[in-house]
mmCIF file of C-alpha atoms in Angstrom:
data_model
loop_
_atom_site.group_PDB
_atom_site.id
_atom_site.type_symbol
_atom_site.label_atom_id
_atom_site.label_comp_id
_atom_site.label_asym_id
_atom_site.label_seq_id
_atom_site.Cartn_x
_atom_site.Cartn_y
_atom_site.Cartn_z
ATOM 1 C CA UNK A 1 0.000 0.000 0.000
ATOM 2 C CA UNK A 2 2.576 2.635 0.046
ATOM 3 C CA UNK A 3 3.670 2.310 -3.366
ATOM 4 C CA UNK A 4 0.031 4.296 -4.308
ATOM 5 C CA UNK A 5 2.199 7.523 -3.963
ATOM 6 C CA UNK A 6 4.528 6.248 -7.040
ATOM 7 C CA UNK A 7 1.673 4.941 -8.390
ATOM 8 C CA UNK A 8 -0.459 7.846 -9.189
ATOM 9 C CA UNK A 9 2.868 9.661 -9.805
ATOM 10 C CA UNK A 10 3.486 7.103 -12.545
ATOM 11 C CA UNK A 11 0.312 7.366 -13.896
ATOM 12 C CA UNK A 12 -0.084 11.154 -14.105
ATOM 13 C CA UNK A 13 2.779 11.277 -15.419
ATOM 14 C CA UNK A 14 2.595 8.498 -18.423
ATOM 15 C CA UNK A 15 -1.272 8.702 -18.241
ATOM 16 C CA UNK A 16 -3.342 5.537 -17.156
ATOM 17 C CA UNK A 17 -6.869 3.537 -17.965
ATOM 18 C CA UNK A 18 -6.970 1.660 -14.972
ATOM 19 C CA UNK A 19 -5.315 1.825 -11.780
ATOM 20 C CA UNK A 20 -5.361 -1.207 -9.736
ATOM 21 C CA UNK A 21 -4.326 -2.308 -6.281
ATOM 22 C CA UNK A 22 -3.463 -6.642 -6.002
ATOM 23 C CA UNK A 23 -3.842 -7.072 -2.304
ATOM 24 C CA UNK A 24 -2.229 -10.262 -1.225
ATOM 25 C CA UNK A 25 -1.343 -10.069 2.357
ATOM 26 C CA UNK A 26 -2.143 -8.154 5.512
ATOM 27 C CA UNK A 27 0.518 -6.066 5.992
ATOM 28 C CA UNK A 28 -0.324 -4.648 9.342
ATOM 29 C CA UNK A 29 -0.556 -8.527 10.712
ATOM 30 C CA UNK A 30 3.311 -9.199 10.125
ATOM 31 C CA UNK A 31 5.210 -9.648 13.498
ATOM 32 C CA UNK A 32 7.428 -6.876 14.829
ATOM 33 C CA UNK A 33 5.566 -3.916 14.168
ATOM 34 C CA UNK A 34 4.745 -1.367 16.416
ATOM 35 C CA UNK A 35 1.709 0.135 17.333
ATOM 36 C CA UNK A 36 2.074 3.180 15.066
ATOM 37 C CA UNK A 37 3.447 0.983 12.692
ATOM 38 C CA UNK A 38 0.409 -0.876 12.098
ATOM 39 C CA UNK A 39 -2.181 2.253 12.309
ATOM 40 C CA UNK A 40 0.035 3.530 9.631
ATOM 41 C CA UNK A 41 -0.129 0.509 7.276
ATOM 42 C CA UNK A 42 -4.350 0.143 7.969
ATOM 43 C CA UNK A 43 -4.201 3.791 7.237
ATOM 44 C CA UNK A 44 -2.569 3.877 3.860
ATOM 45 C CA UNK A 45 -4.161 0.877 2.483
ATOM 46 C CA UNK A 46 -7.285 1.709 3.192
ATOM 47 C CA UNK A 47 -6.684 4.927 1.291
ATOM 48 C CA UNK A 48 -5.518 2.698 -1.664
ATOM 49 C CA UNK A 49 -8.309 0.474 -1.638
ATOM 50 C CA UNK A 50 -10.947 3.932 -1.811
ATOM 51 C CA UNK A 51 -8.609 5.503 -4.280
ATOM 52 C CA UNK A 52 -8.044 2.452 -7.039
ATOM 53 C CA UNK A 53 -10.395 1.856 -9.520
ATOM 54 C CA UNK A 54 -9.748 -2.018 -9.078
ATOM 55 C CA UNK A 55 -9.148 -4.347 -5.974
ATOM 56 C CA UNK A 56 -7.635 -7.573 -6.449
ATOM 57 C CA UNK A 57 -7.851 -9.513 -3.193
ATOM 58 C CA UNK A 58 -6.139 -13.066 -3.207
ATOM 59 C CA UNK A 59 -7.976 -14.431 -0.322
ATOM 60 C CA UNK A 60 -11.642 -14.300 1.225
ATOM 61 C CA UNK A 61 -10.464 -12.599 3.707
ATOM 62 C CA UNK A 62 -8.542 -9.959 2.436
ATOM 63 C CA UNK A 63 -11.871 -9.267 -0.586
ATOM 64 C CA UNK A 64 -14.403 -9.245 2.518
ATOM 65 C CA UNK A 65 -11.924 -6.255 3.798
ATOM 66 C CA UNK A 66 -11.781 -4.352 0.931
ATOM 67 C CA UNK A 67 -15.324 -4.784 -0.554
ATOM 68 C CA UNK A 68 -16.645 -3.082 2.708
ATOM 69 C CA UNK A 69 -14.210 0.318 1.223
ATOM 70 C CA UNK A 70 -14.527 -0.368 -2.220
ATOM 71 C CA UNK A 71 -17.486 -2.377 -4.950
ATOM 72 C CA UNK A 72 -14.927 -2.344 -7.426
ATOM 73 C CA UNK A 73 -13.335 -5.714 -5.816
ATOM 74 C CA UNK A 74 -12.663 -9.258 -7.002
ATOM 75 C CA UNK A 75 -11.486 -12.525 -5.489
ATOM 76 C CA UNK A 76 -9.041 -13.762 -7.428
ATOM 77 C CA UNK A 77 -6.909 -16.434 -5.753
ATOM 78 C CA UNK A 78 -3.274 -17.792 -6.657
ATOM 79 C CA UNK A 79 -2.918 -20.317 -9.149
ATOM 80 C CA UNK A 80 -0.514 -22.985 -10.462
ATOM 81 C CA UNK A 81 2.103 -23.326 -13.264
ATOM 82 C CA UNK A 82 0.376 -27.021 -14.433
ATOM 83 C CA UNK A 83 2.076 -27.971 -17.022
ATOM 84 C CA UNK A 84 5.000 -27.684 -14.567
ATOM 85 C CA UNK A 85 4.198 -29.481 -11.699
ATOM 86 C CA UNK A 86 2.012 -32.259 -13.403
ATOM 87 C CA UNK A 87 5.302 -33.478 -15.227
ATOM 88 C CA UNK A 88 5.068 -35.114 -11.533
ATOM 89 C CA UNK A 89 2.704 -37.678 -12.942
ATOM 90 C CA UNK A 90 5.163 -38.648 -15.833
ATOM 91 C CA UNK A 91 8.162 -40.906 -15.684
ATOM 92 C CA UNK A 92 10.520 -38.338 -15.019
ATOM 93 C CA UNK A 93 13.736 -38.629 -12.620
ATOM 94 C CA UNK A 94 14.163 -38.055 -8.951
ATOM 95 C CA UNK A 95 16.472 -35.749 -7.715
ATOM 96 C CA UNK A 96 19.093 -37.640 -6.269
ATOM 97 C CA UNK A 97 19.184 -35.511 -3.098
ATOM 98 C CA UNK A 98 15.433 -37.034 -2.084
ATOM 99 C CA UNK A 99 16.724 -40.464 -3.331
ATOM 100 C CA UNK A 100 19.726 -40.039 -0.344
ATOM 101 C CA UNK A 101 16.826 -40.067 2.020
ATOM 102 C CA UNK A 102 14.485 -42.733 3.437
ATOM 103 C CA UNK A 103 10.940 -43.417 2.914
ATOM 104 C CA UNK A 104 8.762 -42.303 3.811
ATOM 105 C CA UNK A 105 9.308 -38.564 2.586
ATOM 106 C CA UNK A 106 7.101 -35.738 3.987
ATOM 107 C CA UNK A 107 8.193 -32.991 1.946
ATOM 108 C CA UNK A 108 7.483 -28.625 1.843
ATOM 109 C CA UNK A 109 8.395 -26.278 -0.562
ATOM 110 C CA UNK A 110 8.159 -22.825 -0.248
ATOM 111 C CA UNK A 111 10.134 -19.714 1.944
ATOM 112 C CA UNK A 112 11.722 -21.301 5.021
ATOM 113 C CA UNK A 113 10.098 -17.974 7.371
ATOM 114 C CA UNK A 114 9.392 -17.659 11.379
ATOM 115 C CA UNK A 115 5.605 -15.849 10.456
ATOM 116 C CA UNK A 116 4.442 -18.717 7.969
ATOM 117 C CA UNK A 117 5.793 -22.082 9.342
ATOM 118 C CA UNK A 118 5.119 -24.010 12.502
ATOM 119 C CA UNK A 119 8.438 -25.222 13.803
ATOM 120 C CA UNK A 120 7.053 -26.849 16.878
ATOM 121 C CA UNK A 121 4.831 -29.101 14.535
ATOM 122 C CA UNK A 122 7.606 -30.212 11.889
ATOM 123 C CA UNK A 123 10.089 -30.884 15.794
ATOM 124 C CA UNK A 124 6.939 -32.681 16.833
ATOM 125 C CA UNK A 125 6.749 -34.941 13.600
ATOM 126 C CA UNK A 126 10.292 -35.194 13.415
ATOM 127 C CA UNK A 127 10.781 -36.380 17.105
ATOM 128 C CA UNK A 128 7.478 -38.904 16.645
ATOM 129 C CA UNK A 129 8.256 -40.199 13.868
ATOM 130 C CA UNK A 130 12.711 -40.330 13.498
ATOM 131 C CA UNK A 131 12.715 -43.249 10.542
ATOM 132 C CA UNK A 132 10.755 -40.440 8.497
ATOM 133 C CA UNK A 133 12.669 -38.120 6.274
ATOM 134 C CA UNK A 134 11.191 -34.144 6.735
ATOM 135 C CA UNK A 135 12.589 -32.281 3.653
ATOM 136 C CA UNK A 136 12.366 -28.858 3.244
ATOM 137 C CA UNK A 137 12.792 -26.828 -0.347
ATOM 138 C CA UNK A 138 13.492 -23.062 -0.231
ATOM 139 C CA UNK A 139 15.328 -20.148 0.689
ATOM 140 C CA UNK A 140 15.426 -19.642 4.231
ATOM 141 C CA UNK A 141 14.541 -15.950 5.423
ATOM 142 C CA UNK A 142 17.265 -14.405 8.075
ATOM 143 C CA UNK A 143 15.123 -14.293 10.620
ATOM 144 C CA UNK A 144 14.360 -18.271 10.471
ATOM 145 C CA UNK A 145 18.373 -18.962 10.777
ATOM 146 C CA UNK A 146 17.908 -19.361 14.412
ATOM 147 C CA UNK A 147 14.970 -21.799 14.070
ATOM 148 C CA UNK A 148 16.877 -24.163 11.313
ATOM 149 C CA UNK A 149 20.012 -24.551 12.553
ATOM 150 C CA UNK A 150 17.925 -25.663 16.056
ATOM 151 C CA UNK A 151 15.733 -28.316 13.473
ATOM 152 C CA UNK A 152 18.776 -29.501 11.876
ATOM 153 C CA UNK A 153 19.710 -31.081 14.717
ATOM 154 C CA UNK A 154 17.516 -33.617 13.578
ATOM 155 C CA UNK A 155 18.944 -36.428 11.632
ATOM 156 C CA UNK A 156 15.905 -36.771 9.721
ATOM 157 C CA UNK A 157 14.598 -33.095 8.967
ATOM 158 C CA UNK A 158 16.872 -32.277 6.007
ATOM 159 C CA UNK A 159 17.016 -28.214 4.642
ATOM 160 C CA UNK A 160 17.738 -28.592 1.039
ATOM 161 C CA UNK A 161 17.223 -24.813 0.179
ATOM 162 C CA UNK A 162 16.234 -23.158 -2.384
ATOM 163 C CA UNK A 163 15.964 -24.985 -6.035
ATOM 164 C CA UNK A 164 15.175 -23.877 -9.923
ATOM 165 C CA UNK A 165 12.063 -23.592 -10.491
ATOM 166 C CA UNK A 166 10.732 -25.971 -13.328
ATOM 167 C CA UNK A 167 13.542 -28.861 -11.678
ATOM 168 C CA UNK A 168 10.991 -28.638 -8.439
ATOM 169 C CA UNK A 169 8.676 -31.329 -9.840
ATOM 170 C CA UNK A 170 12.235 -33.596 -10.095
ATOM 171 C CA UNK A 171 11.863 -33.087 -6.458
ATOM 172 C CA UNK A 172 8.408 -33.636 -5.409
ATOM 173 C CA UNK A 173 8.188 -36.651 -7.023
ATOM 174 C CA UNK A 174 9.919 -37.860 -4.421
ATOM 175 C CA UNK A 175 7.823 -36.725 -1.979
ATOM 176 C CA UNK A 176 5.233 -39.401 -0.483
ATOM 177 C CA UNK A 177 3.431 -37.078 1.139
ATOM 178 C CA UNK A 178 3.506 -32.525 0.655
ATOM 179 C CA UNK A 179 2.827 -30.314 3.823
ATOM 180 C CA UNK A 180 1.348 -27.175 4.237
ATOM 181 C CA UNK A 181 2.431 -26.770 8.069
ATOM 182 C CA UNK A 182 1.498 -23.371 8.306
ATOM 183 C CA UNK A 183 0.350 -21.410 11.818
ATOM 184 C CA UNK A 184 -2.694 -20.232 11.921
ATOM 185 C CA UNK A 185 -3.143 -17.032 13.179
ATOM 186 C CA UNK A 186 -4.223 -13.593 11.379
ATOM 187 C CA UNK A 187 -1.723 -13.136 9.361
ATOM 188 C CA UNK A 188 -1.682 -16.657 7.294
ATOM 189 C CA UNK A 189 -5.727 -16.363 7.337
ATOM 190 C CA UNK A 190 -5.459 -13.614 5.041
ATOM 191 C CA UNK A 191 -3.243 -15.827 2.758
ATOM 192 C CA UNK A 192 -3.595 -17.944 -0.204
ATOM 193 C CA UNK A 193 -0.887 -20.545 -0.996
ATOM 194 C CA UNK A 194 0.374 -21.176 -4.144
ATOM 195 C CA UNK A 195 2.429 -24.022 -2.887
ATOM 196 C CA UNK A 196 -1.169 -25.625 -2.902
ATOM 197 C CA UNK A 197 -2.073 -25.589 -5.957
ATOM 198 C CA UNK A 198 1.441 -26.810 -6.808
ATOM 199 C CA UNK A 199 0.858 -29.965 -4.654
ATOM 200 C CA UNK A 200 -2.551 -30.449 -6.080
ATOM 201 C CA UNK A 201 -1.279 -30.276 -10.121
ATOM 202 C CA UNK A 202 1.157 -33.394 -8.833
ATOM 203 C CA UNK A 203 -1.695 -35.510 -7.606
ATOM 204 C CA UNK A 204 0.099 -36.205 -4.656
ATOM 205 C CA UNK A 205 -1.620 -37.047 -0.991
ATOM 206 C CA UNK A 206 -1.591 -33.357 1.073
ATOM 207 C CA UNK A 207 -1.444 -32.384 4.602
ATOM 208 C CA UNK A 208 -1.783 -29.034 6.072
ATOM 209 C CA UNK A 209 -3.336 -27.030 8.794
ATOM 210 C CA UNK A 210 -6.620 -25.624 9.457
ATOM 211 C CA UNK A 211 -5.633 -22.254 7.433
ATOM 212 C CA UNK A 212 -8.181 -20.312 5.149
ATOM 213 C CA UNK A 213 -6.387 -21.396 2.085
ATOM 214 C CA UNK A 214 -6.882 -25.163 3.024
ATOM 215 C CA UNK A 215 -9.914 -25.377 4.324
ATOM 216 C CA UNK A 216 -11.735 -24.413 0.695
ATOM 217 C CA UNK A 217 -9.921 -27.942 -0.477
ATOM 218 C CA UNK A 218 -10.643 -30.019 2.650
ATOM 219 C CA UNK A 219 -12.546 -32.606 0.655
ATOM 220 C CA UNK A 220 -9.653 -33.860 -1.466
ATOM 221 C CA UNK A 221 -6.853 -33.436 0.960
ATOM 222 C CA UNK A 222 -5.932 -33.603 4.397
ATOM 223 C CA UNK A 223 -6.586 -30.929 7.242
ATOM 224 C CA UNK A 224 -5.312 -30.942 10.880
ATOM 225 C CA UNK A 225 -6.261 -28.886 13.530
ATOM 226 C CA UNK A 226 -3.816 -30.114 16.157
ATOM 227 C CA UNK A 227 -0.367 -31.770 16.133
ATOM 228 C CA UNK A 228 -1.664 -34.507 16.769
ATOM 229 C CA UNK A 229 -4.084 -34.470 14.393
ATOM 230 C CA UNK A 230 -1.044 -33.693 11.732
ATOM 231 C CA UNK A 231 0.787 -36.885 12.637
ATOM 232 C CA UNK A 232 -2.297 -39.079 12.528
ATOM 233 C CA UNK A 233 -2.830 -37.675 9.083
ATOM 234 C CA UNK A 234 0.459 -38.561 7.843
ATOM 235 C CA UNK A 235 0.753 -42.069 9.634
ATOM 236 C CA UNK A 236 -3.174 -42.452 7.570
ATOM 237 C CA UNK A 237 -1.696 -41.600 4.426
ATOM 238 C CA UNK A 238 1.578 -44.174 5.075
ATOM 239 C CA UNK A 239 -0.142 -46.406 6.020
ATOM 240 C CA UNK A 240 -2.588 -46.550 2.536
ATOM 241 C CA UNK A 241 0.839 -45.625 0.206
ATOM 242 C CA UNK A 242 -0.607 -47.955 -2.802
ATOM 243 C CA UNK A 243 -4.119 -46.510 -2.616
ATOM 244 C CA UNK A 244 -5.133 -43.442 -4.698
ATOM 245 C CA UNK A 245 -6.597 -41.105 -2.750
ATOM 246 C CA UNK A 246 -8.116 -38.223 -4.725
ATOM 247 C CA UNK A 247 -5.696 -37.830 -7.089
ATOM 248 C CA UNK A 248 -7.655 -37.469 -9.909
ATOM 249 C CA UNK A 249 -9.731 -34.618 -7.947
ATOM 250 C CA UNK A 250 -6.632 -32.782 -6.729
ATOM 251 C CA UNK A 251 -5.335 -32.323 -10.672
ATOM 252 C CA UNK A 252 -8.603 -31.336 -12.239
ATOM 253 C CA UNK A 253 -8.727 -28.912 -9.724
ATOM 254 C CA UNK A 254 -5.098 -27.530 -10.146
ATOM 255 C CA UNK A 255 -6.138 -27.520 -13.914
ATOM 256 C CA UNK A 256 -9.129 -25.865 -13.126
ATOM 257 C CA UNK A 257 -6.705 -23.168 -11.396
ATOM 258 C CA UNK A 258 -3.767 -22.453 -13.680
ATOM 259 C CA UNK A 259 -2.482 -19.297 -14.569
ATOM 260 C CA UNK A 260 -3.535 -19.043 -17.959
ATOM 261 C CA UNK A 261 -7.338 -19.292 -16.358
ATOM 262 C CA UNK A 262 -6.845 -17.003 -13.721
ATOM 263 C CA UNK A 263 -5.187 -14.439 -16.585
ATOM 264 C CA UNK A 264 -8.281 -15.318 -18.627
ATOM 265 C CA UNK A 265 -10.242 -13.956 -15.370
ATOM 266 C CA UNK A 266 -7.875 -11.274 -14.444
ATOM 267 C CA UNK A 267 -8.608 -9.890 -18.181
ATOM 268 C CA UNK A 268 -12.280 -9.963 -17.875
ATOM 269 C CA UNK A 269 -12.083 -8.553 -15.049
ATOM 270 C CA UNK A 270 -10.129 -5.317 -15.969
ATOM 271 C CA UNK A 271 -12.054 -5.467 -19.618
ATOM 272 C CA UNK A 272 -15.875 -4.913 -17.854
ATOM 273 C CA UNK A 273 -13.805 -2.287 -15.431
ATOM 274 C CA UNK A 274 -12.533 -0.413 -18.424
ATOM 275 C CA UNK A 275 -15.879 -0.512 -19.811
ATOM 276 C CA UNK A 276 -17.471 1.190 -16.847
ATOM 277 C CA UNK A 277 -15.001 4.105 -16.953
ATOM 278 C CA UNK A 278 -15.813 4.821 -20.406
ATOM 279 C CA UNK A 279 -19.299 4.524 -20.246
ATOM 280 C CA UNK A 280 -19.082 6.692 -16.767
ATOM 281 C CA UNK A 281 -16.900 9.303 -18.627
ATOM 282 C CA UNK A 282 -19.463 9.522 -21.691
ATOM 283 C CA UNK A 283 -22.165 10.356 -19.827
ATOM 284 C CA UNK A 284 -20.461 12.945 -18.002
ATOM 285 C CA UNK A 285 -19.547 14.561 -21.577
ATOM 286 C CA UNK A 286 -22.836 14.228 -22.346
ATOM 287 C CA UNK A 287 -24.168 15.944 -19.198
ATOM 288 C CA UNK A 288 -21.505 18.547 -19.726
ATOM 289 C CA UNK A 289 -22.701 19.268 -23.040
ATOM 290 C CA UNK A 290 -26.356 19.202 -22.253
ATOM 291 C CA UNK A 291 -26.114 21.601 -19.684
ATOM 292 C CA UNK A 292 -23.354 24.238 -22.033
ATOM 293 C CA UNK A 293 -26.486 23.436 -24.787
ATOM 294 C CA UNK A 294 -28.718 24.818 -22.783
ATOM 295 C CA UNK A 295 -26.955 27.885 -21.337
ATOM 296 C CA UNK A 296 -26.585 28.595 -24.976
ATOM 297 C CA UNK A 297 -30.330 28.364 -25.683
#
C-alpha cells in the first residue's frame, strides 16, 4: 500500500486507464511492528483500496476487507504453473538428493520464514516419527536462521534450500506425502498458498493445517487442527501408500486453477472495469454538453 504515492505519480505522469491495487497479504498482521506501525499501514491501504479503480484480493479474507471500502473488488486467488508441476505424474527422474533419504518422505516447498511455518509441529513430527525423512525446499529468510540450525539437529529433517524452479517437480516426485504446516493465526488467514495448488497439479496425498487457504480444499486433501491431528494424518496416508486417494480430484482442480485461467479472469475482469469508466466518462460529456447546450439556448 505505500507504493500508491509512485503509483499515481506514474500514472499522471505516463497517463493511465486503470489503476489497480493486487492485495495479497495483511501487511499490518506481520510480526514486529509497532503500534504506530500498524495504524500507519491500515491507514494507507485503506486509502488505496478507496482511491483504485480495481481491488484484487487473493484471499476471502482480504476481498471481505476491501469490498466493505470499495465495490470495485474481485477474489481472485493464486494459481498454479500445471504444465509444470504435473510433469510429476510422468516418468521423469528423482532428484538424487530425495533419493539419499528414506521413505517415507514428507516434503514442503516454499520460503523457510518464522511468520508462515510451525516449527514446533515439523520438531513434533520429526521427534514422533525419526525413521521419516522431513525435507524442506526453499530459501530460508534471516530471521528463520535461528529456528533451522535448532531443526537440523535432527537427523531426519533435512534443509535442502532453495531450487530452480521448473527442476521442483524432479523433487516432489519424491515426496510421499507434501505439507502445508502453516500457523494459523491472522496473518496466514489472510493468505492464499500457491504451494497448494502446486501440490494439487502433482496428484500427490496433502497435509496441512486448518488455514483459510486449506480449508476451501478439505474434501480432497488432508486438514489438521492439532499436532496430533497432523501426525495421525500422515501415519493415515503411510499407512494406505498404494491406494489413490483423490488424485484425480486434486489435478482437475489444479487444472481448473492455472495461470492461464486465472489471466483469462484477471482480463475480464479489468475489460468490464474499463468498460465502466468509459461509459461513466461519456455520460459525463454528455451531461456537460447538455447543460453548455442549454446555457446557450
Amino acid at each position: 500500500p505505500h507504493n500508491l504515492a509512485l503509483a499515481k505519480k506514474l500514472s499522471s505522469t505516463f497517463g493511465k486507464s486503470l489503476l489497480c491495487y493486487d492485495s495479497t497479504d495483511d501487511w499490518s498482521k506481520f510480526p514486529g511492528l509497532s503500534e504506530w506501525r500498524v495504524k500507519q499501514i491500515q491507514k494507507s491501504e485503506k486509502s488505496v483500496i478507496k482511491e483504485v479503480d480495481v481491488v484484487l484480493a487473493v484471499s476471502e479474507t482480504l476481498y471481505k476487507k476491501a469490498k466493505d471500502i470499495n465495490p470495485n473488488t474481485f477474489n481472485l486467488p493464486n494459481a498454479t504453473s500445471f504444465e509444470n508441476f504435473n510433469k510429476v505424474t510422468q516418468d521423469i527422474q528423482v532428484a538424487p538428493e530425495i533419493l539419499a533419504c528414506p521413505e517415507p518422505r514428507i516434503g514442503y516447498v516454499g520460503k523457510v520464514t518464522p511468520w508462515r511455518l510451525d516449527f514446533d509441529l515439523i520438531k513434533y513430527i520429526a521427534q514422533s516419527r525419526p525413521k521419516w525423512s522431513i525435507i524442506m525446499i526453499g530459501p530460508i529468510h534471516t530471521h528463520a536462521k535461528a529456528l533451522v540450525k535448532e531443526l537440523s539437529k535432527f537427523k531426519n529433517i533435512v534443509f535442502l534450500g532453495p531450487k530452480k524452479y521448473y527442476s521442483l517437480p524432479n523433487y516432489i516426485k519424491g515426496f510421499n506425502i507434501c505439507v502445508l504446516p502453516h500457523k494459523v493465526d491472522a496473518l496466514t488467514e489472510s493468505m492464499d498458498p500457491i504451494k497448494l495448488y502446486d501440490y494439487m497439479a502433482t496428484g500427490k496425498p496433502i497435509v496441512a493445517t486448518g488455514i483459510s487457504g486449506a480449508l476451501k480444499f478439505e474434501n480432497i486433501i488432508k486438514i489438521a487442527n492439532s499436532k496430533e491431528e497432523f501426525l495421525s494424518s500422515l501415519d493415515e496416508i503411510c499407512a494406505k501408500s498404494n491406494v489413490e486417494q483423490n488424485t484425480s480430484e486434486r489435478i482437475t482442480i489444479a487444472k481448473n486453477n492455472s495461470w492461464m485461467n486465472r489471466t483469462d479472469q484477471l482480463i475480464d475482469i479489468l475489460r468490464d472495469a474499463l468498460n465502466r469508466r468509459t461509459t461513466s466518462k461519456t455520460i459525463v460529456k454528455n451531461k456537460e454538453e447538455s447543460g453548455q447546450t442549454k446555457k446557450i439556448l
